Amino acid sequence: MLDKTYDPHRIEAQWYQRWEDAGWFAPRLDGDAGAYCIMIPPPNVTGSLHMGHGFNNSLMDALIRYHRMCGDQTLWQPGTDHAGIATQMVVERRLEAEGKTRHDLGRDAFIDRVWQWKAESGGTITRQLRRLGSSLDWQHERFTMDEGLSNAVREVFVRLFEEGLIYRGKRLVNWDPVLHTAVSDLEVMSEEEAGHMWDMRYPLTNGTGHLTVSTTRPETMLGDCAVAVNPEDERYRHLIGELVELPLTGRRIPIIADEHADPEFGTGCVKITPAHDFNDHAVWTGHRDELQIADQPHGGLINIFTPDAAIRANEPDEDDLIPAAYIGLDRYEARKRIVADLEARGLLAGVKDHRLMVPRGDRSGAVIEPYLTDQWYVKIGPLAAPAIEAVESGRIRFVPDNWKNTYYEWMRNIQDWCISRQIWWGHRIPAWYDAEGNVYVGRSEQEVRDQHNLPADFALTQDPDVLDTWFSSALWPFSTLGWPEDTERLKTFYPTSVLITGFDIIFFWVARMIMMGLKFMGDVPFRDVYIHGLVRDAQGEKMSKSKGNVLDPIDLIDGIELEPLVEKRTRGMMQPRLAEKIAKQTRKEFPEGIPAFGTDALRFTFAALATTGRDIKFDLGRIEGYRNFCNKLWNASRYVLMNTVGAASSRDEHAGRGKDAAPTDIALSAADRWITAKLNDTITQVREAIDGYRFDLAAQAIYEFTWSQFCDWYLELAKPVLTGAHASDAAKRGTRRTLVQTLETLLRLAHPFMPFITEEIWQKVKPLAGEPAGYGGETIMLAPYPVADADVDDPAAVAEMEWVQQFILGVRRIKGEMNIPPGKSLPVLVANASAQDRAWIEHARPYLDFLARTESIRVLDDASDAPESAIALVGDMKLLIPMAGLIDKAAELKRLEKEIAKLRGDIERIEGKLANPNFVDKAPAAVVARERERLSDQGAALAQLVAQQTKIANL
RNA sequence: GGGUGCUUAGCUCAGUCGGCUAGAGCAUCGCCCUUACAAGGCGAGGGUCGCAGGUUCGAGCCCUGCAGCACCCA
């Protein structure tokens, strides 16, 4: 028997271990069933679970469990990502606490430290995924830096290089001066910030005055190679080809004509600093062959910064290219000094406040500097074209569909991918250099030596850089399955079925997987891409540590007291004032802390909120409601078990399933047949919803059936049968069997969304319910998913039960509105009853007595005999509850008036419609017929109520 | 500047092919501790579907314009 109260903690603790130990998460590789596979988006190996993971994994597990129960060969591939920059930063911060930098340790020792950190913290997120109930195939867990995946990375790098799709080039990159590495365009976040616009005077060398240029970055003037004006700009046209003197440096630079100069912007003159600005670099590219530029130092492409973004020293052959006064100054210090010096010389024309877009590294937050470096690139055009085609042709389908536009937009404007990073934690680039700087690419140093006949004493040094983390992630759908080996798993599970992810990594990850999958597997990596929204807080704000509004899914599962919650939210806060604010806000929002809701409630909430194409606001009220739902299911199950375990019910009584199997001594009532038909409808709805990725509709259908049909009606209808003296043993058996089988099926239906509670209950129900579709196994997670059965449709039973419900609701409504306690028994008179009504009254009498608390039901042959009564209509039949001593005449008149007004409004609308010849002629016949029928029904009801109103009013 | 999405009850959201009186949960208000469940039961109130036009017999849904909000890209 089930415990009296639902305690998610106790249930969840045991089942996961059992499932995993039994090996039930592994795909069954035998047989000819279809394959179904999802790759987990690998979380950061040293990270911990946030709400986004919780959401994402709840949906994936629902699909995986559904398909596993459907009998597919089902694989959910687990694994983690080494998350290069992020992980390296964490370890560096820990070193910093010891007063060291990574350079103090050296590369090898530092990497050892990172592996140590992984060993320490690497289990956290996989443990947390287990807490969510995720049925991942842990026996095959992978890590992006394990041996197999590293092999795959080298293999891909070498093959792309050999095809000319990977190259090394010196270009402007996004340089992070704090992390000392290049980052890709995607890792740069530009936001508008407050700054200044400086107007600086550059004297004309012909002595006729000066040009004024506007800039937001005055310090970069040291690297200017020209001033550009728009060729159409009348003000400056005559100066094109003249020279100006670059202040503070003594260099002379030309005035050039270029469209890039916007006459409307500032003075219309723009300084060109090709080594420190992407636009300027493009301008320079167009003018680099002009003598006045080509003759400048470095052909005009003058870098002025060190990797720290400080002003660099001069090279031996540069003379005083960089003025000594600024060398060694940080870029912002240099800015101040240069502005001051210009002002001192009368060359500063003005300063105004100006809002500008500032690019920052998404990890470090440092202002990104366009910087000239040697980097490795993937030539992306040849990879992008087939990846675009794969979506256009429908081989890959986005859900919701409109995301494909975002994908196209990016893919059609894609730039070559900078894949080298100047950090230590990651896949080392498989390239070696000799003393002359020649580069050799190969799978290993040995392979390079063999291929190029380089003797062992020929010095080679490996490229110090590592690859962008997303390079290895891009291979995830096939590298995890064993590629480049041709494994069984690869053959079975590639292409995978669906990718489930947030829109934020369409570019980082989804697009790159598609390109790499097509390139190396010759096929798409997945058929569907389901894009879900972001999990936000109850106010719709993005969750972030600095806002202090982060919810930890584990805290929702286990609950957390207020003090630990406050501590957690403010831990490691740099700004005490912010910490104080967050603490205050947390105490206000969660004065009692957060109660434990359990995993099933959390998962069901995620499913219910997963409407397509929208972010979700995570409101604690919702999870509370679904925790209550778990409780409801639990208690309903207790009721079913209490009434079936042990009773006269042997296993045989329940063993039969469906109509054919019904033994002769079992009688199924209309209620039994009705709930079976309703369940059948629900099965269809849930399956359709899951197949269409409508997790919200699936959850809603399960919720509605369980609560509003099974609990509110069927369990109540079962009571008079099970406890009443009038019911036959065959009827009792029929009801018991229906209770058990409905519950058993419902548990299987709900299992993908609430795995723990359904397993726990199923274990108790299974011995009573018999084997669903011949399944005799030990766990619900491998039991067959319910299949709808057209044979159990039963319109007669449905009609009867709807009548019963109308009758009961009619009586309840009168009681409710008249403030009569619901438990009070009342005599009911019935008038205008048809033969069918009379039969049903007879037949359904026990239900009516129990649920409507009818003391007696008397059928009147003539309604005029009735005493003063409150009225309710069931079709044409009138329910009359004598008012004497119970009901106030004025109250009943008011109630009638309200209903009459509603009917009149309705009738008026319908008459209007039917009076319109266009409607009658053009609308489909069925629609017109339905309106006519409604009019006649409403008209009859109105007549009855009006008659009643008159009668009562006249008393 | 370009793009995408959103706007429905106090709140959070459904609403499929254009067709019954626009639904659910939470919140609110009454009555009930009825032997599965007070984490509950029974009942009730609550809507100009962002605004303005258009198409249609019929529009929350389709079209046009406008407004507001959010996000992405430059």
Coordinates of C-alpha atoms (C1' of nucleotides) in Angstrom, one line a residue, chain A residues 4 402 611 614 617 622 627-628 631-632 635-636 638-639 694 697 707 711 716 719 809 812-813 817 819 821-822 898 906 916 918-919 922-924 930 934, chain B residues 4-8 11-16 19-21 24-26 30-32 34 36-37 39-45 56-57 70-74:
Chain A
K4 CA -0.5 8.2 3.5
N402 CA 10.5 30.4 -38.3
T611 CA 4.7 26.3 -25.4
R614 CA 8.2 31.8 -26.3
K617 CA 8.3 32.9 -17.0
R622 CA 2.9 26.9 -11.3
R627 CA 3.2 19.5 -7.0
N628 CA -0.5 19.4 -5.9
N631 CA -0.3 14.7 -4.7
K632 CA -3.7 14.3 -6.3
N635 CA -4.1 10.0 -3.4
A636 CA -6.2 8.8 -6.2
R638 CA -4.2 5.2 -2.8
Y639 CA -8.0 5.1 -3.2
R694 CA 3.7 20.2 -27.9
L697 CA -0.6 20.2 -24.7
W707 CA -8.0 15.5 -12.3
C711 CA -10.7 12.0 -9.9
E716 CA -16.8 9.4 -7.2
K719 CA -17.9 4.8 -4.7
L809 CA -24.3 19.8 -11.7
R812 CA -25.1 21.4 -7.1
R813 CA -25.5 24.7 -8.8
E817 CA -26.1 29.6 -5.3
N819 CA -25.9 28.7 0.1
P821 CA -24.4 23.1 2.4
P822 CA -23.4 20.7 -0.4
K898 CA -29.8 36.1 -14.8
D906 CA -27.9 34.1 -27.1
N916 CA -29.2 36.7 -42.8
N918 CA -26.1 35.2 -47.0
F919 CA -25.3 33.1 -43.9
K922 CA -23.1 30.5 -48.0
A923 CA -22.2 28.8 -44.8
P924 CA -21.8 25.1 -44.8
R930 CA -26.2 23.4 -35.8
R934 CA -29.2 25.5 -30.9
Chain B
rU4 C1' 11.9 37.8 -35.6
rG5 C1' 8.4 37.2 -31.9
rC6 C1' 4.7 38.9 -28.6
rU7 C1' 0.1 41.9 -27.0
rU8 C1' -6.5 37.2 -25.0
rC11 C1' -1.4 37.2 -12.9
rU12 C1' 0.8 33.2 -16.2
rC13 C1' -0.8 31.2 -20.6
rA14 C1' -3.8 27.8 -24.4
rG15 C1' -6.9 28.8 -28.5
rU16 C1' -5.1 23.5 -34.5
rG19 C1' -17.8 28.2 -37.5
rC20 C1' -21.4 26.3 -30.7
rU21 C1' -21.8 30.9 -25.3
rA24 C1' -7.2 26.4 -18.3
rG25 C1' -4.2 27.1 -13.9
rC26 C1' -3.2 30.6 -10.1
rG30 C1' -19.3 32.1 -1.0
rC31 C1' -20.4 27.0 1.2
rC32 C1' -18.1 22.5 3.2
rU34 C1' -18.5 14.2 2.7
rA36 C1' -8.3 9.0 -1.6
rC37 C1' -6.8 13.9 -1.2
rA39 C1' -1.4 20.2 -1.1
rG40 C1' -8.7 19.0 -0.8
rG41 C1' -14.3 19.2 -2.3
rC42 C1' -18.6 22.0 -4.3
rG43 C1' -20.2 26.4 -6.5
rA44 C1' -19.7 31.7 -8.3
rG45 C1' -17.8 36.3 -10.3
rU56 C1' -15.6 37.2 -45.5
rC57 C1' -22.3 34.9 -44.5
rA70 C1' 11.1 41.7 -26.0
rC71 C1' 15.0 39.5 -28.5
rC72 C1' 18.5 38.8 -32.7
rC73 C1' 21.6 41.1 -36.4
rA74 C1' 24.4 45.5 -38.3

